[in-house]
Amino acid sequence: MEPDRIETNPNGAPQTVIVERRGSGGGLLIGLAILLAVIVGAYFLLNNANNDNARTGAVTSAAKSVGDAADKAGDAVERATK
C-alpha cells in the first residue's frame, strides 16, 4: 500500500493527502467465471457417473437373463436325455 503524501497548501500549513485505490471488479468477474466452470464440470461428472451406473445395471440384467436361459436350456437337455 502506498504511504500517505504530505503536501503543503497555499498558506504553508502541511496537509495529508490520502489517495484511495479501488479495484475495477475484474477479479470478481474472473472468480465468478471460475465458479461457473467448476459447477458445470461437476454437473457433467455426476451425470457421467449416473450413466455408468445405468449401463452397469443393464449389463447385469442382461447377464442374468442369459444365465436363466442357459439354466432352462440345461434343464431341457437333461429332460431330453432321460
PDB file of N, CA, C and O in Angstrom:
ATOM      1  N   MET A   1       0.840  -1.163   0.000  1.00  0.00           N
ATOM      2  CA  MET A   1       0.000   0.000   0.000  1.00  0.00           C
ATOM      3  C   MET A   1       0.891   1.234   0.000  1.00  0.00           C
ATOM      4  O   MET A   1       1.911   1.281   0.660  1.00  0.00           O
ATOM      5  N   GLU A   2       0.488   2.195  -0.725  1.00  0.00           N
ATOM      6  CA  GLU A   2       1.271   3.416  -0.875  1.00  0.00           C
ATOM      7  C   GLU A   2       1.124   4.303   0.369  1.00  0.00           C
ATOM      8  O   GLU A   2       0.027   4.483   0.884  1.00  0.00           O
ATOM      9  N   PRO A   3       2.208   4.842   0.906  1.00  0.00           N
ATOM     10  CA  PRO A   3       2.088   5.702   2.089  1.00  0.00           C
ATOM     11  C   PRO A   3       1.389   7.019   1.731  1.00  0.00           C
ATOM     12  O   PRO A   3       1.332   7.426   0.580  1.00  0.00           O
ATOM     13  N   ASP A   4       0.858   7.671   2.772  1.00  0.00           N
ATOM     14  CA  ASP A   4       0.203   8.965   2.559  1.00  0.00           C
ATOM     15  C   ASP A   4       1.239  10.000   2.118  1.00  0.00           C
ATOM     16  O   ASP A   4       2.405   9.942   2.493  1.00  0.00           O
ATOM     17  N   ARG A   5       0.795  10.937   1.290  1.00  0.00           N
ATOM     18  CA  ARG A   5       1.686  12.021   0.869  1.00  0.00           C
ATOM     19  C   ARG A   5       1.395  13.251   1.725  1.00  0.00           C
ATOM     20  O   ARG A   5       0.253  13.533   2.060  1.00  0.00           O
ATOM     21  N   ILE A   6       2.441  13.942   2.069  1.00  0.00           N
ATOM     22  CA  ILE A   6       2.271  15.186   2.818  1.00  0.00           C
ATOM     23  C   ILE A   6       2.652  16.325   1.888  1.00  0.00           C
ATOM     24  O   ILE A   6       3.757  16.375   1.358  1.00  0.00           O
ATOM     25  N   GLU A   7       1.700  17.210   1.670  1.00  0.00           N
ATOM     26  CA  GLU A   7       1.914  18.360   0.791  1.00  0.00           C
ATOM     27  C   GLU A   7       1.640  19.623   1.591  1.00  0.00           C
ATOM     28  O   GLU A   7       1.053  19.593   2.663  1.00  0.00           O
ATOM     29  N   THR A   8       2.047  20.704   1.071  1.00  0.00           N
ATOM     30  CA  THR A   8       1.736  21.982   1.738  1.00  0.00           C
ATOM     31  C   THR A   8       0.684  22.707   0.923  1.00  0.00           C
ATOM     32  O   THR A   8       0.708  22.713  -0.306  1.00  0.00           O
ATOM     33  N   ASN A   9      -0.248  23.339   1.623  1.00  0.00           N
ATOM     34  CA  ASN A   9      -1.271  24.109   0.916  1.00  0.00           C
ATOM     35  C   ASN A   9      -0.789  25.541   0.734  1.00  0.00           C
ATOM     36  O   ASN A   9       0.284  25.909   1.225  1.00  0.00           O
ATOM     37  N   PRO A  10      -1.505  26.378   0.032  1.00  0.00           N
ATOM     38  CA  PRO A  10      -1.009  27.729  -0.278  1.00  0.00           C
ATOM     39  C   PRO A  10      -0.646  28.578   0.936  1.00  0.00           C
ATOM     40  O   PRO A  10       0.224  29.435   0.858  1.00  0.00           O
ATOM     41  N   ASN A  11      -1.265  28.365   2.095  1.00  0.00           N
ATOM     42  CA  ASN A  11      -0.902  29.189   3.254  1.00  0.00           C
ATOM     43  C   ASN A  11       0.279  28.600   4.027  1.00  0.00           C
ATOM     44  O   ASN A  11       0.653  29.109   5.078  1.00  0.00           O
ATOM     45  N   GLY A  12       0.885  27.524   3.530  1.00  0.00           N
ATOM     46  CA  GLY A  12       2.113  26.985   4.116  1.00  0.00           C
ATOM     47  C   GLY A  12       1.906  25.898   5.135  1.00  0.00           C
ATOM     48  O   GLY A  12       2.869  25.305   5.610  1.00  0.00           O
ATOM     49  N   ALA A  13       0.670  25.594   5.526  1.00  0.00           N
ATOM     50  CA  ALA A  13       0.423  24.545   6.519  1.00  0.00           C
ATOM     51  C   ALA A  13       0.463  23.179   5.833  1.00  0.00           C
ATOM     52  O   ALA A  13      -0.031  23.029   4.735  1.00  0.00           O
ATOM     53  N   PRO A  14       1.081  22.201   6.483  1.00  0.00           N
ATOM     54  CA  PRO A  14       1.114  20.871   5.862  1.00  0.00           C
ATOM     55  C   PRO A  14      -0.262  20.212   5.902  1.00  0.00           C
ATOM     56  O   PRO A  14      -1.027  20.407   6.831  1.00  0.00           O
ATOM     57  N   GLN A  15      -0.553  19.466   4.906  1.00  0.00           N
ATOM     58  CA  GLN A  15      -1.809  18.723   4.886  1.00  0.00           C
ATOM     59  C   GLN A  15      -1.521  17.308   4.366  1.00  0.00           C
ATOM     60  O   GLN A  15      -0.595  17.109   3.598  1.00  0.00           O
ATOM     61  N   THR A  16      -2.295  16.373   4.810  1.00  0.00           N
ATOM     62  CA  THR A  16      -2.125  14.986   4.382  1.00  0.00           C
ATOM     63  C   THR A  16      -3.125  14.685   3.273  1.00  0.00           C
ATOM     64  O   THR A  16      -4.311  14.959   3.405  1.00  0.00           O
ATOM     65  N   VAL A  17      -2.619  14.138   2.200  1.00  0.00           N
ATOM     66  CA  VAL A  17      -3.474  13.748   1.083  1.00  0.00           C
ATOM     67  C   VAL A  17      -3.560  12.226   1.087  1.00  0.00           C
ATOM     68  O   VAL A  17      -2.542  11.542   1.027  1.00  0.00           O
ATOM     69  N   ILE A  18      -4.772  11.718   1.187  1.00  0.00           N
ATOM     70  CA  ILE A  18      -4.975  10.274   1.195  1.00  0.00           C
ATOM     71  C   ILE A  18      -5.490   9.864  -0.179  1.00  0.00           C
ATOM     72  O   ILE A  18      -6.499  10.362  -0.649  1.00  0.00           O
ATOM     73  N   VAL A  19      -4.759   8.974  -0.811  1.00  0.00           N
ATOM     74  CA  VAL A  19      -5.128   8.502  -2.137  1.00  0.00           C
ATOM     75  C   VAL A  19      -5.734   7.115  -1.972  1.00  0.00           C
ATOM     76  O   VAL A  19      -5.076   6.195  -1.504  1.00  0.00           O
ATOM     77  N   GLU A  20      -7.010   6.976  -2.328  1.00  0.00           N
ATOM     78  CA  GLU A  20      -7.676   5.684  -2.234  1.00  0.00           C
ATOM     79  C   GLU A  20      -7.649   5.002  -3.585  1.00  0.00           C
ATOM     80  O   GLU A  20      -7.924   5.598  -4.597  1.00  0.00           O
ATOM     81  N   ARG A  21      -7.301   3.750  -3.539  1.00  0.00           N
ATOM     82  CA  ARG A  21      -7.297   2.961  -4.769  1.00  0.00           C
ATOM     83  C   ARG A  21      -8.437   1.950  -4.661  1.00  0.00           C
ATOM     84  O   ARG A  21      -8.590   1.282  -3.649  1.00  0.00           O
ATOM     85  N   ARG A  22      -9.195   1.845  -5.713  1.00  0.00           N
ATOM     86  CA  ARG A  22     -10.296   0.890  -5.726  1.00  0.00           C
ATOM     87  C   ARG A  22     -10.163  -0.002  -6.944  1.00  0.00           C
ATOM     88  O   ARG A  22      -9.730   0.440  -7.994  1.00  0.00           O
ATOM     89  N   GLY A  23     -10.545  -1.258  -6.777  1.00  0.00           N
ATOM     90  CA  GLY A  23     -10.478  -2.216  -7.879  1.00  0.00           C
ATOM     91  C   GLY A  23     -11.599  -1.979  -8.873  1.00  0.00           C
ATOM     92  O   GLY A  23     -12.621  -1.365  -8.587  1.00  0.00           O
ATOM     93  N   SER A  24     -11.389  -2.502 -10.063  1.00  0.00           N
ATOM     94  CA  SER A  24     -12.396  -2.337 -11.106  1.00  0.00           C
ATOM     95  C   SER A  24     -13.424  -3.445 -11.083  1.00  0.00           C
ATOM     96  O   SER A  24     -14.393  -3.391 -11.828  1.00  0.00           O
ATOM     97  N   GLY A  25     -13.252  -4.467 -10.282  1.00  0.00           N
ATOM     98  CA  GLY A  25     -14.181  -5.587 -10.231  1.00  0.00           C
ATOM     99  C   GLY A  25     -13.801  -6.702 -11.187  1.00  0.00           C
ATOM    100  O   GLY A  25     -14.543  -7.664 -11.335  1.00  0.00           O
ATOM    101  N   GLY A  26     -12.669  -6.584 -11.848  1.00  0.00           N
ATOM    102  CA  GLY A  26     -12.220  -7.620 -12.775  1.00  0.00           C
ATOM    103  C   GLY A  26     -11.962  -8.940 -12.080  1.00  0.00           C
ATOM    104  O   GLY A  26     -12.273 -10.008 -12.601  1.00  0.00           O
ATOM    105  N   GLY A  27     -11.406  -8.885 -10.890  1.00  0.00           N
ATOM    106  CA  GLY A  27     -11.141 -10.101 -10.120  1.00  0.00           C
ATOM    107  C   GLY A  27     -12.432 -10.812  -9.745  1.00  0.00           C
ATOM    108  O   GLY A  27     -12.497 -12.046  -9.750  1.00  0.00           O
ATOM    109  N   LEU A  28     -13.454 -10.046  -9.440  1.00  0.00           N
ATOM    110  CA  LEU A  28     -14.757 -10.632  -9.108  1.00  0.00           C
ATOM    111  C   LEU A  28     -15.341 -11.355 -10.314  1.00  0.00           C
ATOM    112  O   LEU A  28     -15.853 -12.460 -10.191  1.00  0.00           O
ATOM    113  N   LEU A  29     -15.218 -10.765 -11.480  1.00  0.00           N
ATOM    114  CA  LEU A  29     -15.734 -11.402 -12.695  1.00  0.00           C
ATOM    115  C   LEU A  29     -14.974 -12.689 -13.001  1.00  0.00           C
ATOM    116  O   LEU A  29     -15.576 -13.700 -13.376  1.00  0.00           O
ATOM    117  N   ILE A  30     -13.669 -12.677 -12.835  1.00  0.00           N
ATOM    118  CA  ILE A  30     -12.870 -13.881 -13.068  1.00  0.00           C
ATOM    119  C   ILE A  30     -13.258 -14.962 -12.055  1.00  0.00           C
ATOM    120  O   ILE A  30     -13.397 -16.142 -12.409  1.00  0.00           O
ATOM    121  N   GLY A  31     -13.446 -14.578 -10.816  1.00  0.00           N
ATOM    122  CA  GLY A  31     -13.857 -15.529  -9.784  1.00  0.00           C
ATOM    123  C   GLY A  31     -15.202 -16.164 -10.093  1.00  0.00           C
ATOM    124  O   GLY A  31     -15.397 -17.374  -9.928  1.00  0.00           O
ATOM    125  N   LEU A  32     -16.157 -15.358 -10.560  1.00  0.00           N
ATOM    126  CA  LEU A  32     -17.470 -15.893 -10.921  1.00  0.00           C
ATOM    127  C   LEU A  32     -17.378 -16.827 -12.118  1.00  0.00           C
ATOM    128  O   LEU A  32     -18.055 -17.858 -12.169  1.00  0.00           O
ATOM    129  N   ALA A  33     -16.533 -16.497 -13.084  1.00  0.00           N
ATOM    130  CA  ALA A  33     -16.360 -17.358 -14.257  1.00  0.00           C
ATOM    131  C   ALA A  33     -15.759 -18.707 -13.852  1.00  0.00           C
ATOM    132  O   ALA A  33     -16.196 -19.759 -14.331  1.00  0.00           O
ATOM    133  N   ILE A  34     -14.792 -18.693 -12.952  1.00  0.00           N
ATOM    134  CA  ILE A  34     -14.185 -19.941 -12.484  1.00  0.00           C
ATOM    135  C   ILE A  34     -15.201 -20.767 -11.699  1.00  0.00           C
ATOM    136  O   ILE A  34     -15.296 -21.992 -11.873  1.00  0.00           O
ATOM    137  N   LEU A  35     -15.993 -20.111 -10.860  1.00  0.00           N
ATOM    138  CA  LEU A  35     -17.025 -20.806 -10.097  1.00  0.00           C
ATOM    139  C   LEU A  35     -18.037 -21.463 -11.028  1.00  0.00           C
ATOM    140  O   LEU A  35     -18.430 -22.611 -10.832  1.00  0.00           O
ATOM    141  N   LEU A  36     -18.450 -20.760 -12.060  1.00  0.00           N
ATOM    142  CA  LEU A  36     -19.394 -21.300 -13.036  1.00  0.00           C
ATOM    143  C   LEU A  36     -18.797 -22.510 -13.750  1.00  0.00           C
ATOM    144  O   LEU A  36     -19.464 -23.523 -13.943  1.00  0.00           O
ATOM    145  N   ALA A  37     -17.517 -22.433 -14.112  1.00  0.00           N
ATOM    146  CA  ALA A  37     -16.851 -23.552 -14.785  1.00  0.00           C
ATOM    147  C   ALA A  37     -16.783 -24.777 -13.866  1.00  0.00           C
ATOM    148  O   ALA A  37     -16.989 -25.909 -14.318  1.00  0.00           O
ATOM    149  N   VAL A  38     -16.533 -24.571 -12.589  1.00  0.00           N
ATOM    150  CA  VAL A  38     -16.483 -25.680 -11.637  1.00  0.00           C
ATOM    151  C   VAL A  38     -17.858 -26.323 -11.497  1.00  0.00           C
ATOM    152  O   VAL A  38     -17.981 -27.561 -11.471  1.00  0.00           O
ATOM    153  N   ILE A  39     -18.900 -25.519 -11.442  1.00  0.00           N
ATOM    154  CA  ILE A  39     -20.266 -26.051 -11.312  1.00  0.00           C
ATOM    155  C   ILE A  39     -20.639 -26.871 -12.543  1.00  0.00           C
ATOM    156  O   ILE A  39     -21.176 -27.972 -12.428  1.00  0.00           O
ATOM    157  N   VAL A  40     -20.340 -26.354 -13.732  1.00  0.00           N
ATOM    158  CA  VAL A  40     -20.662 -27.073 -14.968  1.00  0.00           C
ATOM    159  C   VAL A  40     -19.866 -28.381 -15.041  1.00  0.00           C
ATOM    160  O   VAL A  40     -20.409 -29.428 -15.397  1.00  0.00           O
ATOM    161  N   GLY A  41     -18.592 -28.342 -14.679  1.00  0.00           N
ATOM    162  CA  GLY A  41     -17.768 -29.547 -14.682  1.00  0.00           C
ATOM    163  C   GLY A  41     -18.295 -30.596 -13.710  1.00  0.00           C
ATOM    164  O   GLY A  41     -18.342 -31.789 -14.036  1.00  0.00           O
ATOM    165  N   ALA A  42     -18.700 -30.166 -12.528  1.00  0.00           N
ATOM    166  CA  ALA A  42     -19.237 -31.104 -11.536  1.00  0.00           C
ATOM    167  C   ALA A  42     -20.528 -31.737 -12.039  1.00  0.00           C
ATOM    168  O   ALA A  42     -20.759 -32.942 -11.851  1.00  0.00           O
ATOM    169  N   TYR A  43     -21.373 -30.949 -12.702  1.00  0.00           N
ATOM    170  CA  TYR A  43     -22.622 -31.486 -13.252  1.00  0.00           C
ATOM    171  C   TYR A  43     -22.332 -32.600 -14.259  1.00  0.00           C
ATOM    172  O   TYR A  43     -22.940 -33.665 -14.218  1.00  0.00           O
ATOM    173  N   PHE A  44     -21.397 -32.355 -15.168  1.00  0.00           N
ATOM    174  CA  PHE A  44     -21.091 -33.361 -16.180  1.00  0.00           C
ATOM    175  C   PHE A  44     -20.449 -34.609 -15.568  1.00  0.00           C
ATOM    176  O   PHE A  44     -20.728 -35.729 -16.001  1.00  0.00           O
ATOM    177  N   LEU A  45     -19.603 -34.449 -14.567  1.00  0.00           N
ATOM    178  CA  LEU A  45     -19.008 -35.605 -13.910  1.00  0.00           C
ATOM    179  C   LEU A  45     -20.064 -36.457 -13.198  1.00  0.00           C
ATOM    180  O   LEU A  45     -20.054 -37.686 -13.288  1.00  0.00           O
ATOM    181  N   LEU A  46     -20.992 -35.805 -12.505  1.00  0.00           N
ATOM    182  CA  LEU A  46     -22.047 -36.548 -11.813  1.00  0.00           C
ATOM    183  C   LEU A  46     -22.976 -37.228 -12.815  1.00  0.00           C
ATOM    184  O   LEU A  46     -23.415 -38.363 -12.601  1.00  0.00           O
ATOM    185  N   ASN A  47     -23.283 -36.547 -13.901  1.00  0.00           N
ATOM    186  CA  ASN A  47     -24.149 -37.114 -14.930  1.00  0.00           C
ATOM    187  C   ASN A  47     -23.477 -38.331 -15.559  1.00  0.00           C
ATOM    188  O   ASN A  47     -24.130 -39.343 -15.826  1.00  0.00           O
ATOM    189  N   ASN A  48     -22.190 -38.250 -15.800  1.00  0.00           N
ATOM    190  CA  ASN A  48     -21.444 -39.368 -16.371  1.00  0.00           C
ATOM    191  C   ASN A  48     -21.455 -40.564 -15.418  1.00  0.00           C
ATOM    192  O   ASN A  48     -21.596 -41.712 -15.847  1.00  0.00           O
ATOM    193  N   ALA A  49     -21.314 -40.326 -14.134  1.00  0.00           N
ATOM    194  CA  ALA A  49     -21.346 -41.407 -13.148  1.00  0.00           C
ATOM    195  C   ALA A  49     -22.710 -42.085 -13.144  1.00  0.00           C
ATOM    196  O   ALA A  49     -22.804 -43.318 -13.059  1.00  0.00           O
ATOM    197  N   ASN A  50     -23.791 -41.304 -13.266  1.00  0.00           N
ATOM    198  CA  ASN A  50     -25.133 -41.884 -13.303  1.00  0.00           C
ATOM    199  C   ASN A  50     -25.314 -42.730 -14.558  1.00  0.00           C
ATOM    200  O   ASN A  50     -25.954 -43.784 -14.515  1.00  0.00           O
ATOM    201  N   ASN A  51     -24.776 -42.289 -15.689  1.00  0.00           N
ATOM    202  CA  ASN A  51     -24.873 -43.065 -16.920  1.00  0.00           C
ATOM    203  C   ASN A  51     -24.107 -44.381 -16.788  1.00  0.00           C
ATOM    204  O   ASN A  51     -24.570 -45.413 -17.280  1.00  0.00           O
ATOM    205  N   ASP A  52     -22.949 -44.347 -16.160  1.00  0.00           N
ATOM    206  CA  ASP A  52     -22.170 -45.576 -15.946  1.00  0.00           C
ATOM    207  C   ASP A  52     -22.946 -46.558 -15.080  1.00  0.00           C
ATOM    208  O   ASP A  52     -22.949 -47.769 -15.345  1.00  0.00           O
ATOM    209  N   ASN A  53     -23.617 -46.052 -14.053  1.00  0.00           N
ATOM    210  CA  ASN A  53     -24.414 -46.925 -13.186  1.00  0.00           C
ATOM    211  C   ASN A  53     -25.577 -47.544 -13.965  1.00  0.00           C
ATOM    212  O   ASN A  53     -25.904 -48.716 -13.768  1.00  0.00           O
ATOM    213  N   ALA A  54     -26.206 -46.785 -14.842  1.00  0.00           N
ATOM    214  CA  ALA A  54     -27.308 -47.309 -15.646  1.00  0.00           C
ATOM    215  C   ALA A  54     -26.803 -48.397 -16.594  1.00  0.00           C
ATOM    216  O   ALA A  54     -27.458 -49.432 -16.762  1.00  0.00           O
ATOM    217  N   ARG A  55     -25.644 -48.152 -17.218  1.00  0.00           N
ATOM    218  CA  ARG A  55     -25.071 -49.163 -18.119  1.00  0.00           C
ATOM    219  C   ARG A  55     -24.720 -50.435 -17.358  1.00  0.00           C
ATOM    220  O   ARG A  55     -24.969 -51.552 -17.832  1.00  0.00           O
ATOM    221  N   THR A  56     -24.153 -50.292 -16.187  1.00  0.00           N
ATOM    222  CA  THR A  56     -23.787 -51.460 -15.383  1.00  0.00           C
ATOM    223  C   THR A  56     -25.034 -52.256 -15.014  1.00  0.00           C
ATOM    224  O   THR A  56     -25.033 -53.493 -15.076  1.00  0.00           O
ATOM    225  N   GLY A  57     -26.094 -51.564 -14.653  1.00  0.00           N
ATOM    226  CA  GLY A  57     -27.347 -52.240 -14.330  1.00  0.00           C
ATOM    227  C   GLY A  57     -27.922 -52.979 -15.523  1.00  0.00           C
ATOM    228  O   GLY A  57     -28.429 -54.110 -15.390  1.00  0.00           O
ATOM    229  N   ALA A  58     -27.839 -52.385 -16.699  1.00  0.00           N
ATOM    230  CA  ALA A  58     -28.360 -53.031 -17.903  1.00  0.00           C
ATOM    231  C   ALA A  58     -27.558 -54.283 -18.236  1.00  0.00           C
ATOM    232  O   ALA A  58     -28.128 -55.320 -18.594  1.00  0.00           O
ATOM    233  N   VAL A  59     -26.236 -54.211 -18.129  1.00  0.00           N
ATOM    234  CA  VAL A  59     -25.393 -55.373 -18.415  1.00  0.00           C
ATOM    235  C   VAL A  59     -25.657 -56.477 -17.397  1.00  0.00           C
ATOM    236  O   VAL A  59     -25.745 -57.662 -17.751  1.00  0.00           O
ATOM    237  N   THR A  60     -25.821 -56.119 -16.150  1.00  0.00           N
ATOM    238  CA  THR A  60     -26.101 -57.110 -15.110  1.00  0.00           C
ATOM    239  C   THR A  60     -27.429 -57.810 -15.379  1.00  0.00           C
ATOM    240  O   THR A  60     -27.536 -59.040 -15.263  1.00  0.00           O
ATOM    241  N   SER A  61     -28.426 -57.036 -15.762  1.00  0.00           N
ATOM    242  CA  SER A  61     -29.734 -57.609 -16.068  1.00  0.00           C
ATOM    243  C   SER A  61     -29.665 -58.546 -17.272  1.00  0.00           C
ATOM    244  O   SER A  61     -30.252 -59.629 -17.264  1.00  0.00           O
ATOM    245  N   ALA A  62     -28.945 -58.130 -18.296  1.00  0.00           N
ATOM    246  CA  ALA A  62     -28.803 -58.979 -19.488  1.00  0.00           C
ATOM    247  C   ALA A  62     -28.064 -60.261 -19.144  1.00  0.00           C
ATOM    248  O   ALA A  62     -28.431 -61.350 -19.612  1.00  0.00           O
ATOM    249  N   ALA A  63     -27.029 -60.176 -18.337  1.00  0.00           N
ATOM    250  CA  ALA A  63     -26.284 -61.377 -17.947  1.00  0.00           C
ATOM    251  C   ALA A  63     -27.151 -62.333 -17.140  1.00  0.00           C
ATOM    252  O   ALA A  63     -27.080 -63.562 -17.318  1.00  0.00           O
ATOM    253  N   LYS A  64     -27.994 -61.793 -16.287  1.00  0.00           N
ATOM    254  CA  LYS A  64     -28.896 -62.641 -15.503  1.00  0.00           C
ATOM    255  C   LYS A  64     -29.889 -63.340 -16.420  1.00  0.00           C
ATOM    256  O   LYS A  64     -30.185 -64.530 -16.252  1.00  0.00           O
ATOM    257  N   SER A  65     -30.400 -62.622 -17.422  1.00  0.00           N
ATOM    258  CA  SER A  65     -31.333 -63.218 -18.378  1.00  0.00           C
ATOM    259  C   SER A  65     -30.667 -64.343 -19.155  1.00  0.00           C
ATOM    260  O   SER A  65     -31.270 -65.398 -19.382  1.00  0.00           O
ATOM    261  N   VAL A  66     -29.440 -64.125 -19.569  1.00  0.00           N
ATOM    262  CA  VAL A  66     -28.703 -65.163 -20.300  1.00  0.00           C
ATOM    263  C   VAL A  66     -28.477 -66.367 -19.387  1.00  0.00           C
ATOM    264  O   VAL A  66     -28.624 -67.526 -19.809  1.00  0.00           O
ATOM    265  N   GLY A  67     -28.162 -66.120 -18.144  1.00  0.00           N
ATOM    266  CA  GLY A  67     -27.961 -67.215 -17.187  1.00  0.00           C
ATOM    267  C   GLY A  67     -29.235 -68.006 -16.975  1.00  0.00           C
ATOM    268  O   GLY A  67     -29.214 -69.250 -16.915  1.00  0.00           O
ATOM    269  N   ASP A  68     -30.365 -67.310 -16.850  1.00  0.00           N
ATOM    270  CA  ASP A  68     -31.649 -68.002 -16.695  1.00  0.00           C
ATOM    271  C   ASP A  68     -31.967 -68.842 -17.922  1.00  0.00           C
ATOM    272  O   ASP A  68     -32.453 -69.981 -17.811  1.00  0.00           O
ATOM    273  N   ALA A  69     -31.715 -68.287 -19.113  1.00  0.00           N
ATOM    274  CA  ALA A  69     -31.961 -69.033 -20.354  1.00  0.00           C
ATOM    275  C   ALA A  69     -31.062 -70.258 -20.422  1.00  0.00           C
ATOM    276  O   ALA A  69     -31.501 -71.344 -20.861  1.00  0.00           O
ATOM    277  N   ALA A  70     -29.822 -70.139 -20.002  1.00  0.00           N
ATOM    278  CA  ALA A  70     -28.906 -71.286 -20.008  1.00  0.00           C
ATOM    279  C   ALA A  70     -29.378 -72.365 -19.039  1.00  0.00           C
ATOM    280  O   ALA A  70     -29.285 -73.567 -19.339  1.00  0.00           O
ATOM    281  N   ASP A  71     -29.909 -71.965 -17.897  1.00  0.00           N
ATOM    282  CA  ASP A  71     -30.447 -72.940 -16.945  1.00  0.00           C
ATOM    283  C   ASP A  71     -31.629 -73.693 -17.551  1.00  0.00           C
ATOM    284  O   ASP A  71     -31.747 -74.918 -17.417  1.00  0.00           O
ATOM    285  N   LYS A  72     -32.506 -72.954 -18.212  1.00  0.00           N
ATOM    286  CA  LYS A  72     -33.664 -73.587 -18.849  1.00  0.00           C
ATOM    287  C   LYS A  72     -33.215 -74.553 -19.945  1.00  0.00           C
ATOM    288  O   LYS A  72     -33.768 -75.646 -20.089  1.00  0.00           O
ATOM    289  N   ALA A  73     -32.247 -74.118 -20.749  1.00  0.00           N
ATOM    290  CA  ALA A  73     -31.736 -74.993 -21.806  1.00  0.00           C
ATOM    291  C   ALA A  73     -31.086 -76.231 -21.210  1.00  0.00           C
ATOM    292  O   ALA A  73     -31.272 -77.361 -21.715  1.00  0.00           O
ATOM    293  N   GLY A  74     -30.379 -76.077 -20.137  1.00  0.00           N
ATOM    294  CA  GLY A  74     -29.753 -77.218 -19.454  1.00  0.00           C
ATOM    295  C   GLY A  74     -30.799 -78.174 -18.939  1.00  0.00           C
ATOM    296  O   GLY A  74     -30.660 -79.405 -19.049  1.00  0.00           O
ATOM    297  N   ASP A  75     -31.858 -77.629 -18.367  1.00  0.00           N
ATOM    298  CA  ASP A  75     -32.959 -78.474 -17.857  1.00  0.00           C
ATOM    299  C   ASP A  75     -33.616 -79.222 -19.001  1.00  0.00           C
ATOM    300  O   ASP A  75     -33.954 -80.422 -18.891  1.00  0.00           O
ATOM    301  N   ALA A  76     -33.814 -78.549 -20.144  1.00  0.00           N
ATOM    302  CA  ALA A  76     -34.443 -79.187 -21.304  1.00  0.00           C
ATOM    303  C   ALA A  76     -33.566 -80.308 -21.842  1.00  0.00           C
ATOM    304  O   ALA A  76     -34.068 -81.391 -22.197  1.00  0.00           O
ATOM    305  N   VAL A  77     -32.268 -80.078 -21.915  1.00  0.00           N
ATOM    306  CA  VAL A  77     -31.354 -81.113 -22.392  1.00  0.00           C
ATOM    307  C   VAL A  77     -31.368 -82.302 -21.430  1.00  0.00           C
ATOM    308  O   VAL A  77     -31.372 -83.473 -21.851  1.00  0.00           O
ATOM    309  N   GLU A  78     -31.414 -82.016 -20.149  1.00  0.00           N
ATOM    310  CA  GLU A  78     -31.425 -83.073 -19.142  1.00  0.00           C
ATOM    311  C   GLU A  78     -32.688 -83.925 -19.263  1.00  0.00           C
ATOM    312  O   GLU A  78     -32.642 -85.165 -19.214  1.00  0.00           O
ATOM    313  N   ARG A  79     -33.834 -83.273 -19.471  1.00  0.00           N
ATOM    314  CA  ARG A  79     -35.083 -83.990 -19.638  1.00  0.00           C
ATOM    315  C   ARG A  79     -35.081 -84.803 -20.929  1.00  0.00           C
ATOM    316  O   ARG A  79     -35.661 -85.898 -20.999  1.00  0.00           O
ATOM    317  N   ALA A  80     -34.451 -84.243 -21.959  1.00  0.00           N
ATOM    318  CA  ALA A  80     -34.436 -84.948 -23.252  1.00  0.00           C
ATOM    319  C   ALA A  80     -33.566 -86.192 -23.209  1.00  0.00           C
ATOM    320  O   ALA A  80     -33.830 -87.174 -23.926  1.00  0.00           O
ATOM    321  N   THR A  81     -32.557 -86.190 -22.379  1.00  0.00           N
ATOM    322  CA  THR A  81     -31.653 -87.352 -22.306  1.00  0.00           C
ATOM    323  C   THR A  81     -32.227 -88.459 -21.462  1.00  0.00           C
ATOM    324  O   THR A  81     -31.770 -89.588 -21.541  1.00  0.00           O
ATOM    325  N   LYS A  82     -33.232 -88.218 -20.692  1.00  0.00           N
ATOM    326  CA  LYS A  82     -33.825 -89.257 -19.794  1.00  0.00           C
ATOM    327  C   LYS A  82     -34.782 -90.114 -20.523  1.00  0.00           C
ATOM    328  O   LYS A  82     -35.432 -90.051 -21.407  1.00  0.00           O
TER     329      LYS A  82
END
